[in-house]
Coordinates of C-alpha atoms and ligand atoms in Angstrom, one line a residue:
Chain A
M1 CA 26.3 -14.4 27.8
T2 CA 28.6 -17.3 27.0
E3 CA 25.8 -19.8 27.6
L4 CA 25.4 -22.1 24.6
I5 CA 22.1 -22.0 22.8
V6 CA 21.1 -25.4 21.4
K7 CA 21.1 -26.3 17.8
G8 CA 17.6 -25.9 16.3
T9 CA 16.5 -23.0 18.5
W10 CA 14.5 -20.3 16.8
V11 CA 16.7 -17.2 16.8
E12 CA 17.4 -13.9 15.1
V13 CA 20.6 -12.9 13.4
Y14 CA 21.9 -9.4 12.5
N15 CA 23.7 -8.3 9.4
L16 CA 25.1 -4.9 8.4
V17 CA 24.1 -4.5 4.7
L18 CA 25.6 -1.0 4.0
P19 CA 27.6 1.0 6.5
A20 CA 26.8 4.6 7.4
G21 CA 28.3 6.8 4.7
E22 CA 28.0 4.2 2.0
R23 CA 24.2 4.5 1.4
A24 CA 22.6 5.1 -1.9
P25 CA 23.0 8.7 -3.2
Q26 CA 19.3 9.5 -3.2
V27 CA 19.0 8.8 0.5
P28 CA 18.4 11.9 2.7
E29 CA 21.1 13.1 5.0
D30 CA 19.8 11.7 8.2
T31 CA 19.6 8.2 6.7
Q32 CA 23.1 8.6 5.2
K33 CA 24.4 8.8 8.7
V34 CA 23.1 5.4 9.8
P35 CA 23.8 1.9 8.4
L36 CA 21.3 -0.3 6.5
E37 CA 20.7 -3.1 8.9
M38 CA 19.0 -6.5 8.4
R39 CA 17.4 -8.9 10.9
T40 CA 16.4 -12.4 9.9
K41 CA 15.0 -15.3 11.9
G42 CA 15.6 -19.0 11.6
F43 CA 16.7 -22.2 13.3
L44 CA 20.2 -22.2 14.7
V45 CA 22.4 -24.6 12.7
K46 CA 25.1 -25.2 15.4
P47 CA 25.2 -24.4 19.1
A48 CA 26.2 -20.8 19.6
S49 CA 26.2 -17.9 22.1
L50 CA 24.6 -14.5 21.8
G51 CA 26.9 -12.2 19.9
D52 CA 28.5 -15.0 17.9
E53 CA 28.8 -15.1 14.2
T54 CA 26.6 -18.0 13.4
E55 CA 24.4 -19.7 10.8
I56 CA 20.6 -20.2 10.6
V57 CA 18.3 -22.0 8.3
T58 CA 15.2 -19.9 7.6
T59 CA 11.7 -21.3 7.2
V60 CA 12.2 -21.6 3.4
G61 CA 15.4 -23.6 4.0
R62 CA 17.7 -20.8 3.1
R63 CA 21.1 -20.7 5.0
L64 CA 22.2 -17.4 6.3
R65 CA 25.1 -16.2 8.4
G66 CA 24.9 -13.4 10.8
K67 CA 25.4 -12.2 14.4
L68 CA 23.2 -14.0 16.9
I69 CA 21.1 -11.3 18.6
E70 CA 18.0 -12.8 19.9
V71 CA 16.7 -16.2 21.1
N72 CA 13.0 -17.0 20.4
P73 CA 12.4 -13.3 19.7
A74 CA 9.1 -11.9 21.1
Y75 CA 6.4 -10.1 19.2
T76 CA 6.2 -6.9 21.2
H77 CA 3.8 -4.7 19.2
Q78 CA 0.7 -4.0 21.3
F79 CA -2.2 -1.6 21.7
G80 CA -0.9 0.2 24.8
P81 CA -3.1 2.4 26.9
P82 CA -6.3 3.7 25.3
T83 CA -5.9 7.2 23.7
P84 CA -7.8 9.7 25.8
E85 CA -8.2 12.0 22.7
L86 CA -10.4 9.3 21.1
S87 CA -12.4 8.2 24.1
A88 CA -15.2 10.9 23.9
I89 CA -15.9 10.6 20.2
G90 CA -18.5 7.8 20.4
E91 CA -20.7 9.6 22.9
E92 CA -20.4 12.9 21.0
V93 CA -21.6 11.4 17.7
R94 CA -24.3 9.4 19.4
A95 CA -25.5 12.7 20.9
I96 CA -25.7 14.2 17.5
L97 CA -27.9 11.3 16.2
R98 CA -30.0 11.4 19.4
A99 CA -30.7 15.1 18.8
R100 CA -32.0 14.2 15.3
G101 CA -34.3 11.5 16.8
Q102 CA -32.2 8.8 15.2
L103 CA -31.1 7.1 18.4
K104 CA -32.8 6.5 21.7
Chain B
M1 CA 29.2 -6.0 4.9
I2 CA 27.9 -9.4 4.3
E3 CA 28.0 -10.1 0.7
S4 CA 30.5 -10.5 -2.1
V5 CA 28.1 -9.3 -4.8
S6 CA 28.4 -5.5 -4.8
Y7 CA 25.6 -3.1 -5.1
E8 CA 26.8 -2.0 -8.5
T9 CA 27.2 -5.5 -9.9
L10 CA 23.8 -6.6 -8.7
M11 CA 22.1 -3.5 -10.0
S12 CA 23.7 -4.1 -13.4
Q13 CA 22.0 -7.6 -13.5
R14 CA 18.7 -6.1 -12.6
A15 CA 17.0 -6.4 -15.9
E16 CA 17.9 -10.1 -16.3
I17 CA 17.0 -11.0 -12.7
M18 CA 13.6 -9.3 -13.2
K19 CA 12.9 -11.1 -16.5
Q20 CA 13.7 -14.5 -14.9
S21 CA 11.7 -13.8 -11.8
V22 CA 8.6 -12.4 -13.4
G23 CA 8.6 -14.3 -16.7
I24 CA 7.5 -11.3 -18.8
D25 CA 9.6 -9.8 -21.5
Y26 CA 8.5 -6.2 -21.2
A27 CA 10.6 -5.1 -24.2
Q28 CA 8.1 -6.7 -26.6
Y29 CA 5.4 -4.2 -25.5
E30 CA 7.4 -1.1 -26.4
T31 CA 5.7 0.8 -29.2
G32 CA 7.5 4.2 -29.0
V33 CA 10.3 5.9 -27.1
L34 CA 8.0 6.2 -24.1
A35 CA 4.9 4.4 -25.3
F36 CA 4.1 0.7 -24.6
D37 CA 1.0 -1.4 -25.2
Y38 CA -0.5 -1.4 -21.8
E39 CA -3.6 -3.3 -22.7
R40 CA -1.7 -6.0 -24.5
L41 CA 0.7 -6.4 -21.6
L42 CA -2.3 -7.1 -19.3
A43 CA -4.2 -9.2 -21.9
D44 CA -1.3 -11.5 -22.7
T45 CA -1.3 -12.9 -19.2
G46 CA -4.5 -14.7 -20.1
Y47 CA -6.3 -13.7 -16.9
D48 CA -9.6 -12.0 -17.7
V49 CA -11.9 -11.0 -14.9
N50 CA -13.9 -14.2 -14.9
T51 CA -10.8 -16.4 -14.8
A52 CA -9.5 -14.2 -11.9
C53 CA -12.8 -14.7 -10.0
E54 CA -12.6 -18.4 -10.5
I55 CA -9.0 -18.6 -9.3
Q56 CA -9.8 -16.4 -6.3
S57 CA -12.8 -18.5 -5.4
N58 CA -10.5 -21.5 -5.0
T59 CA -8.7 -19.8 -2.1
A60 CA -11.8 -18.1 -0.6
V61 CA -10.7 -14.7 -1.9
G62 CA -13.3 -12.2 -2.8
H63 CA -17.1 -12.2 -2.5
T64 CA -16.9 -9.9 0.4
P65 CA -20.0 -8.2 1.9
L66 CA -21.1 -4.8 0.7
I67 CA -22.5 -3.1 3.8
E68 CA -24.5 0.1 4.0
L69 CA -23.3 2.4 6.8
K70 CA -26.6 3.8 7.8
N71 CA -25.6 5.5 11.0
I72 CA -22.6 7.2 9.4
T73 CA -24.9 8.4 6.6
E74 CA -27.2 9.8 9.2
L75 CA -24.2 11.6 10.8
V76 CA -23.4 13.0 7.4
R77 CA -26.9 14.3 7.0
A78 CA -26.7 15.9 10.5
V79 CA -23.9 18.1 9.2
A80 CA -24.9 18.4 5.5
K81 CA -27.1 21.0 3.9
P82 CA -30.8 20.1 3.5
G83 CA -31.3 17.5 0.7
K84 CA -27.6 16.5 0.8
G85 CA -25.9 13.5 2.3
A86 CA -25.4 10.5 -0.1
R87 CA -25.7 6.9 1.2
I88 CA -22.3 5.4 2.1
F89 CA -21.6 1.7 1.6
V90 CA -18.4 -0.1 2.4
K91 CA -17.0 -3.3 0.8
D92 CA -15.8 -5.4 3.7
E93 CA -12.5 -6.6 2.3
A94 CA -11.3 -7.5 5.8
A95 CA -13.3 -10.7 5.1
N96 CA -10.6 -11.9 2.8
P97 CA -8.3 -14.7 4.2
S98 CA -5.5 -12.5 5.3
G99 CA -7.7 -9.6 6.1
S100 CA -7.4 -7.2 3.2
F101 CA -8.0 -6.7 -0.5
K102 CA -4.3 -7.6 -1.0
D103 CA -5.4 -11.2 -1.2
R104 CA -6.9 -10.4 -4.6
R105 CA -3.6 -8.8 -5.6
A106 CA -1.5 -11.8 -4.4
S107 CA -3.7 -14.6 -5.8
L108 CA -2.9 -14.4 -9.5
S109 CA 0.8 -14.0 -8.8
V110 CA 0.9 -17.0 -6.7
H111 CA -1.2 -18.9 -9.1
Q112 CA 1.1 -17.9 -12.0
A113 CA 4.2 -18.9 -9.9
K114 CA 2.7 -22.3 -9.3
Q115 CA 1.7 -22.8 -13.0
K116 CA 5.3 -21.9 -14.1
N117 CA 6.8 -24.3 -11.6
Y118 CA 8.6 -21.8 -9.4
T119 CA 9.2 -23.2 -6.0
G120 CA 8.6 -20.0 -4.1
V121 CA 7.7 -16.4 -4.2
V122 CA 9.3 -13.2 -3.0
A123 CA 7.7 -9.9 -2.3
A124 CA 9.2 -6.6 -1.3
T125 CA 6.5 -5.1 0.9
S126 CA 6.1 -3.8 4.5
G127 CA 2.3 -4.0 4.3
N128 CA -0.7 -6.2 4.0
Y129 CA 0.5 -7.5 0.7
G130 CA 3.2 -9.5 2.4
A131 CA 0.6 -11.3 4.6
A132 CA -1.5 -11.8 1.5
V133 CA 1.3 -13.4 -0.6
A134 CA 2.4 -15.5 2.4
S135 CA -1.2 -16.7 2.9
Q136 CA -1.7 -17.5 -0.8
A137 CA 1.7 -19.2 -0.9
A138 CA 0.8 -21.3 2.1
K139 CA -2.3 -22.6 0.4
A140 CA -0.5 -23.2 -2.8
G141 CA 2.4 -25.1 -1.1
L142 CA 5.0 -22.6 -2.3
R143 CA 7.8 -21.1 -0.2
C144 CA 7.6 -17.4 0.6
I145 CA 10.0 -14.7 1.5
V146 CA 8.9 -11.2 2.4
V147 CA 11.4 -8.3 2.5
Q148 CA 10.3 -5.5 4.8
E149 CA 11.4 -2.0 5.7
A150 CA 10.6 -2.5 9.3
F151 CA 12.5 -0.5 11.9
D152 CA 14.5 2.7 12.4
S153 CA 18.1 3.2 13.4
Q154 CA 17.1 3.0 17.1
G155 CA 15.7 -0.4 16.4
I156 CA 12.1 0.8 16.9
A157 CA 9.7 -1.1 14.7
Q158 CA 6.7 0.6 13.1
P159 CA 3.9 -1.3 15.0
E160 CA 1.8 -1.9 11.9
I161 CA 4.8 -3.4 10.1
A162 CA 5.6 -5.5 13.3
E163 CA 2.1 -6.9 13.0
K164 CA 2.8 -7.8 9.3
T165 CA 6.0 -9.5 10.4
R166 CA 4.0 -11.6 12.8
A167 CA 1.3 -12.4 10.2
C168 CA 3.8 -13.4 7.5
E169 CA 5.6 -15.7 10.0
A170 CA 2.3 -17.1 11.1
Y171 CA 1.8 -18.3 7.5
G172 CA 5.3 -19.9 7.5
A173 CA 7.0 -17.2 5.4
E174 CA 10.6 -16.0 6.0
V175 CA 10.7 -12.3 6.8
I176 CA 13.8 -10.3 6.1
R177 CA 13.5 -7.1 8.1
L178 CA 15.5 -4.0 7.2
S179 CA 16.1 -0.6 8.5
V180 CA 15.0 2.5 6.6
G181 CA 16.0 3.1 3.0
P182 CA 15.4 2.4 -0.7
E183 CA 18.4 0.0 -0.9
L184 CA 16.0 -2.6 0.3
F185 CA 15.8 -3.2 -3.5
Y186 CA 19.4 -4.4 -3.5
V187 CA 18.6 -7.0 -0.8
F188 CA 15.5 -8.0 -2.7
L189 CA 17.4 -8.5 -5.9
R190 CA 20.0 -10.6 -4.0
V191 CA 17.2 -12.8 -2.7
L192 CA 15.6 -13.2 -6.1
K193 CA 19.0 -14.2 -7.6
E194 CA 19.9 -16.6 -4.8
T195 CA 16.5 -18.4 -4.7
G196 CA 15.2 -18.2 -8.2
Y197 CA 11.8 -17.6 -6.8
F198 CA 9.0 -15.8 -8.6
N199 CA 8.8 -12.0 -8.0
A200 CA 5.3 -11.5 -6.6
S201 CA 5.7 -7.8 -7.3
L202 CA 2.9 -5.4 -6.3
Y203 CA 3.2 -3.9 -9.8
T204 CA 3.0 -6.7 -12.3
P205 CA -0.1 -7.3 -14.6
Y206 CA -1.0 -10.2 -12.3
S207 CA -1.3 -7.9 -9.3
V208 CA -3.5 -5.4 -11.1
L209 CA -5.7 -8.0 -12.8
G210 CA -6.3 -9.6 -9.4
I211 CA -7.7 -6.3 -8.1
E212 CA -10.1 -5.9 -11.0
T213 CA -12.4 -8.4 -9.4
L214 CA -12.9 -6.0 -6.5
G215 CA -14.4 -3.3 -8.8
Y216 CA -16.3 -5.8 -10.8
E217 CA -17.8 -7.5 -7.7
L218 CA -18.9 -4.3 -6.1
A219 CA -20.6 -3.1 -9.2
V220 CA -22.5 -6.3 -9.6
Q221 CA -23.4 -6.4 -5.8
M222 CA -24.7 -2.8 -6.0
Q223 CA -26.9 -3.8 -9.0
E224 CA -28.2 -6.7 -7.0
Q225 CA -28.9 -4.7 -3.8
Q226 CA -30.0 -1.3 -5.2
A227 CA -30.5 -1.9 -9.0
V228 CA -28.0 0.8 -9.8
F229 CA -24.3 1.3 -10.2
P230 CA -22.6 3.4 -7.5
D231 CA -22.3 7.1 -8.3
V232 CA -19.0 7.4 -6.7
V233 CA -16.3 4.8 -5.6
I234 CA -13.6 6.0 -3.3
A235 CA -10.3 4.1 -3.1
T236 CA -7.5 4.6 -0.6
H237 CA -4.5 5.4 -2.8
A238 CA -0.8 4.8 -2.5
G239 CA 1.1 2.9 -5.2
G240 CA -1.9 3.0 -7.5
G241 CA -2.9 -0.7 -7.8
N242 CA -6.0 -0.2 -5.8
V243 CA -7.3 2.6 -7.9
T244 CA -6.3 1.0 -11.2
G245 CA -7.7 -2.4 -10.6
T246 CA -10.9 -1.2 -9.0
A247 CA -11.6 1.3 -11.8
R248 CA -10.9 -1.3 -14.5
G249 CA -13.1 -3.8 -12.8
L250 CA -16.0 -1.2 -12.6
R251 CA -15.7 -0.6 -16.3
K252 CA -15.7 -4.3 -17.1
A253 CA -18.9 -4.6 -15.1
G254 CA -20.4 -1.8 -17.2
A255 CA -20.2 0.9 -14.5
V256 CA -18.7 3.3 -16.9
D257 CA -20.3 6.4 -15.4
T258 CA -19.2 5.8 -11.8
Q259 CA -16.8 8.5 -10.6
V260 CA -13.6 7.1 -9.2
I261 CA -12.0 9.1 -6.5
A262 CA -8.6 8.4 -5.0
A263 CA -8.0 9.4 -1.3
S264 CA -4.7 9.6 0.6
V265 CA -3.7 10.7 4.0
D266 CA -1.7 13.9 3.8
L267 CA 1.9 13.3 5.0
S268 CA 3.4 16.4 3.4
G269 CA 6.6 17.5 5.0
L270 CA 7.7 14.0 5.9
H271 CA 10.4 12.2 3.8
M272 CA 9.8 8.6 2.8
A273 CA 13.4 7.6 3.0
S274 CA 14.2 9.5 6.2
D275 CA 15.2 7.4 9.2
H276 CA 14.0 10.3 11.5
D277 CA 10.6 10.5 9.9
F278 CA 10.0 6.8 9.6
N279 CA 8.2 6.4 13.0
R280 CA 6.5 9.8 12.8
K281 CA 4.1 9.1 10.0
S282 CA 1.5 7.1 11.9
F283 CA 0.4 5.5 8.6
T284 CA 2.3 3.0 6.5
T285 CA 0.2 3.2 3.3
G286 CA -2.6 5.1 1.6
H287 CA -0.6 8.3 2.1
T288 CA 0.8 11.1 -0.1
G289 CA 4.4 9.9 0.5
F290 CA 3.6 7.2 -2.0
S291 CA 0.6 8.5 -3.9
I292 CA 1.9 11.8 -5.1
P293 CA 5.2 10.4 -6.6
F294 CA 3.5 7.2 -8.0
T295 CA 0.6 9.1 -9.6
S296 CA 2.9 11.5 -11.3
W297 CA 5.3 8.8 -12.4
P298 CA 4.3 5.2 -12.0
D299 CA 7.4 3.6 -13.5
R300 CA 9.5 3.8 -10.3
V301 CA 9.1 0.2 -9.2
D302 CA 10.8 -3.2 -9.2
V303 CA 9.5 -4.2 -12.7
P304 CA 10.2 -2.3 -15.9
R305 CA 6.6 -1.2 -16.4
N306 CA 4.2 -0.6 -13.5
A307 CA 0.8 -2.1 -14.3
A308 CA -0.7 0.2 -11.7
R309 CA -1.3 3.5 -13.6
A310 CA -3.7 5.4 -11.4
L311 CA -3.7 8.7 -13.3
R312 CA -5.4 7.0 -16.2
Y313 CA -8.4 6.1 -14.0
M314 CA -9.0 8.7 -11.3
D315 CA -11.6 11.4 -11.8
R316 CA -10.6 13.2 -8.6
F317 CA -7.9 12.9 -6.0
V318 CA -8.3 14.2 -2.5
T319 CA -6.4 14.1 0.8
V320 CA -7.5 14.0 4.4
T321 CA -5.5 14.5 7.6
Q322 CA -4.2 11.9 10.0
G323 CA -6.4 13.1 12.8
E324 CA -9.5 12.9 10.6
V325 CA -8.8 9.2 9.8
F326 CA -8.3 8.3 13.4
Y327 CA -11.6 10.1 14.2
I328 CA -13.6 8.3 11.6
T329 CA -12.0 5.0 12.6
Q330 CA -13.5 5.5 16.1
V331 CA -16.9 6.5 14.6
L332 CA -16.9 3.4 12.4
A333 CA -16.4 1.2 15.5
E334 CA -18.9 3.0 17.7
L335 CA -21.7 3.8 15.2
E336 CA -21.4 0.8 12.9
G337 CA -20.0 -1.9 15.1
L338 CA -17.1 -2.4 12.7
Q339 CA -13.5 -2.3 14.0
R340 CA -11.5 -2.0 10.8
G341 CA -8.6 -0.1 9.3
P342 CA -6.4 1.8 9.1
A343 CA -6.2 2.0 5.3
G344 CA -9.8 1.8 4.2
N345 CA -10.7 4.5 6.7
T346 CA -8.8 7.1 4.7
S347 CA -11.4 6.8 1.9
L348 CA -14.1 6.6 4.6
A349 CA -13.0 10.0 5.9
A350 CA -13.1 11.3 2.4
A351 CA -16.5 9.7 1.8
F352 CA -17.9 11.5 4.9
V353 CA -17.1 14.8 3.2
I354 CA -18.0 13.9 -0.4
A355 CA -21.4 12.5 0.7
Q356 CA -22.2 16.0 1.9
E357 CA -21.6 17.4 -1.6
L358 CA -24.1 14.9 -3.1
D359 CA -27.9 14.6 -3.0
K360 CA -29.4 12.1 -0.6
E361 CA -30.3 9.5 -3.2
K362 CA -26.7 9.2 -4.5
I363 CA -24.6 6.3 -3.6
I364 CA -20.9 6.3 -2.5
V365 CA -18.9 3.1 -2.1
V366 CA -15.8 3.0 0.1
Q367 CA -14.2 0.0 -1.7
E368 CA -12.3 -1.6 1.2
T369 CA -11.8 -2.3 4.8
E370 CA -8.9 -4.2 6.3
Y371 CA -8.6 -6.1 9.6
T372 CA -7.3 -4.2 12.6
G373 CA -5.6 -5.4 15.8
A374 CA -2.4 -4.8 17.9
G375 CA 0.0 -2.6 15.9
K376 CA -2.7 -1.5 13.3
H377 CA -5.1 0.1 15.8
P378 CA -5.2 3.8 16.4
F379 CA -4.0 3.2 20.0
S380 CA -0.8 1.6 18.7
Q381 CA -0.1 4.4 16.3
L382 CA -1.0 7.2 18.6
N383 CA 1.0 5.8 21.5
L384 CA 4.0 5.6 19.2
A385 CA 3.4 9.1 17.9
K386 CA 3.4 10.4 21.5
Q387 CA 6.6 8.5 22.3
M388 CA 8.3 10.1 19.2
G389 CA 7.3 13.5 20.4
V390 CA 4.3 14.1 18.1
E391 CA 1.6 16.0 19.9
V392 CA -1.9 14.4 19.8
R393 CA -4.8 16.6 20.7
R394 CA -8.4 17.5 19.9
G395 CA -9.0 20.6 17.8
D396 CA -9.5 21.9 14.3
P397 CA -8.0 19.3 11.8
K398 CA -6.7 22.3 9.8
D399 CA -4.0 22.5 12.4
N400 CA -2.8 18.9 11.8
K401 CA 0.8 18.9 10.9
P402 CA 2.4 15.5 10.0
G403 CA 5.3 14.7 12.3
Q404 CA 4.4 17.5 14.7
H405 CA 0.7 17.6 15.6
I406 CA -2.0 15.0 15.1
V407 CA -5.3 16.9 15.6
I408 CA -8.4 14.8 16.2
P409 CA -11.5 16.8 15.1
E410 CA -13.9 18.0 17.9
H411 CA -16.9 17.7 15.7
P412 CA -17.7 15.8 12.5
S413 CA -18.4 19.0 10.6
Q414 CA -14.7 19.8 10.9
I415 CA -13.7 17.0 8.5
T416 CA -12.8 18.3 5.1
V417 CA -11.0 17.0 2.0
T418 CA -8.3 18.9 0.1
D419 CA -8.3 18.4 -3.7
V420 CA -5.0 17.5 -5.3
E421 CA -5.1 19.4 -8.5
L422 CA -5.1 16.8 -11.3
D423 CA -3.9 19.4 -13.8
H424 CA -0.8 19.8 -11.6
V425 CA -0.3 16.0 -11.4
R426 CA -0.6 15.7 -15.2
R427 CA 1.9 18.4 -15.8
S428 CA 4.2 16.7 -13.3
Y429 CA 3.8 13.4 -15.1
L430 CA 4.6 15.0 -18.5
H431 CA 7.6 16.7 -16.9
H432 CA 8.9 13.3 -15.8
A433 CA 8.2 11.9 -19.2
I434 CA 10.3 14.5 -20.9
E435 CA 13.1 14.1 -18.3
S436 CA 13.1 10.4 -18.9
L437 CA 14.0 10.8 -22.6
N438 CA 17.5 9.9 -23.6
Q439 CA 19.6 12.1 -25.7
G440 CA 18.4 12.2 -29.3
E441 CA 15.1 10.5 -28.6
H442 CA 12.0 12.2 -30.1
L443 CA 8.3 11.7 -29.3
S444 CA 6.3 10.3 -32.1
D445 CA 2.5 10.3 -32.6
V446 CA 2.3 7.0 -30.8
D447 CA 4.0 8.5 -27.8
I448 CA 1.7 11.5 -27.7
D449 CA -1.3 9.2 -27.9
F450 CA 0.1 7.2 -25.1
L451 CA 0.8 10.3 -22.9
A452 CA -2.8 11.5 -23.5
A453 CA -4.1 8.1 -22.2
E454 CA -1.6 8.1 -19.4
T455 CA -2.7 11.5 -18.2
H456 CA -6.4 10.9 -18.9
S457 CA -6.3 14.1 -21.0
S458 CA -6.1 14.8 -24.8
K459 CA -3.4 15.0 -27.5
T460 CA -3.9 18.8 -27.6
Y461 CA -3.3 19.1 -23.8
V462 CA -0.2 16.9 -24.0
Q463 CA 1.2 18.9 -26.9
E464 CA 0.6 22.2 -25.2
V465 CA 2.2 21.2 -21.9
I466 CA 5.2 19.6 -23.7
N467 CA 5.7 22.6 -25.9
A468 CA 5.7 24.8 -22.9
L469 CA 8.3 22.5 -21.2
C470 CA 10.7 22.2 -24.0
Ligands
PLP1 C1 -5.4 -2.2 2.9 C2 -4.8 -1.3 1.9 N1 -5.5 -0.4 1.3 C3 -5.0 0.4 0.3 C4 -3.7 0.3 -0.1 C5 -3.1 1.2 -1.2 O1 -3.1 0.5 -2.4 P1 -2.1 0.9 -3.6 O2 -0.7 0.9 -3.1 O3 -2.4 -0.1 -4.6 O4 -2.6 2.3 -4.0 C6 -2.9 -0.7 0.6 C7 -1.5 -1.0 0.2 O5 -0.6 -0.3 0.3 C8 -3.4 -1.5 1.6 O6 -2.7 -2.4 2.2

């Protein structure tokens, strides 16, 4: 954890924007109970360790301070397994068209 | 907390920050206590539909194919009454550089920012629009920041928004990701103030004028292909720019009799600012969480006047269920060989039903597709839904309940639309209008005229509703 991450590394920093209980009045109750959090990526300005308050330069050249939470953050969105509830639809609708002589 | 500028201080500077960052003095368009000169606000930008087309051509935006969905039309006819089953066409907006019609919307803003010597653009958006602004900015050599509402308090990102993060970063933009809540606006203002960049708002005249080319183009293409204007155009509807721009473009092309139908996914019961509901929607746009409030009161946006005023332009407003949209997405892939969506497939699901109401020779255009992929695909959304405890099953779509059950139809004949009563929406609009009046303000004739135009009704109607309200 104390390992130093080199300057210039692509990282993500965290900031607490509004703490729980200090949210805008129009926000529903469940959201009131949690903070407004912010995550921003950029290049590390000085060597730092995970968890440190540090500074980044974003791709537009903006400097931003925040807690270092990720190094070279991954894109993790994916398809995942196919959805069984969708897998029969193609054959069902083709069967309807076949019955009308529209498909072989 | 990270900043010295307090929420209150920044909010009090809001008007000035907006004026600097959009370059429009909205006050000069006020004509009454509520009324403003909408047409002049748009016209003063100097972008007519031909200029917009030209600017868009320079960045390969627009001129997307108009494709007839013959197999889906056959499927419509298989379940329709004899003689019914209109032809369905789709405008393949996924062919735009960043994969959706939002490139049209971004193009004039970025062009304007460049003309006015701003060094960068900022947009508050979790959707395709961010990728569109980032793509246009990349081409124009401008810096770009996108502010997203991206993850819930457990740190779980909505997969479609995660894909937008990736896309924006691919174009070199900075992405500021926030957890759930409308205070995003505060962060957005802070960034505008700090950077002095142009506010590429979704709701400026530039945005809406950029979309006019979509309606214009599809009318011209239909004339070329079929020598008629479409009978019906269906647009997936959220904040209202899509409906507004498309309808205006259709009119400018002369397609004045084309019926414009807005379609949204029904997300009733889910709260848009709820941390709990955030990852239980399975849709990030084109849903009633935006479309109902925005249609009944458009001036709830980052700029003083929303140029997207959908109630002026819609002839009908329908909703479909989540399960129906996922079903039709699969049908589009397997019968037409087009993997697209999610958003355009909301109007495709509606088109599937509305085509059954119309005679065979009528023509319906679904006015957009968008690209799909990891995060945007039904698998991504339905896997997340299951993880969040939402049940996914086959059955009668009438049993679909947002946040609880996503019901995928068992047969195409089960797909239906639910009409949103426009009379109800108009009354709701007028109610908001009256509520927005300050103490001592009175409506003049100009205001009544304005409200009639806003609600696509008449002075008599407006008077009657207002008299009943007051
Ligand atoms: C692909 C797509 N279609 C439709 C919409 C809805 O457009 P609007 O918000 O202008 O109603 C959006 C944006 O939210 C979108 O990204």
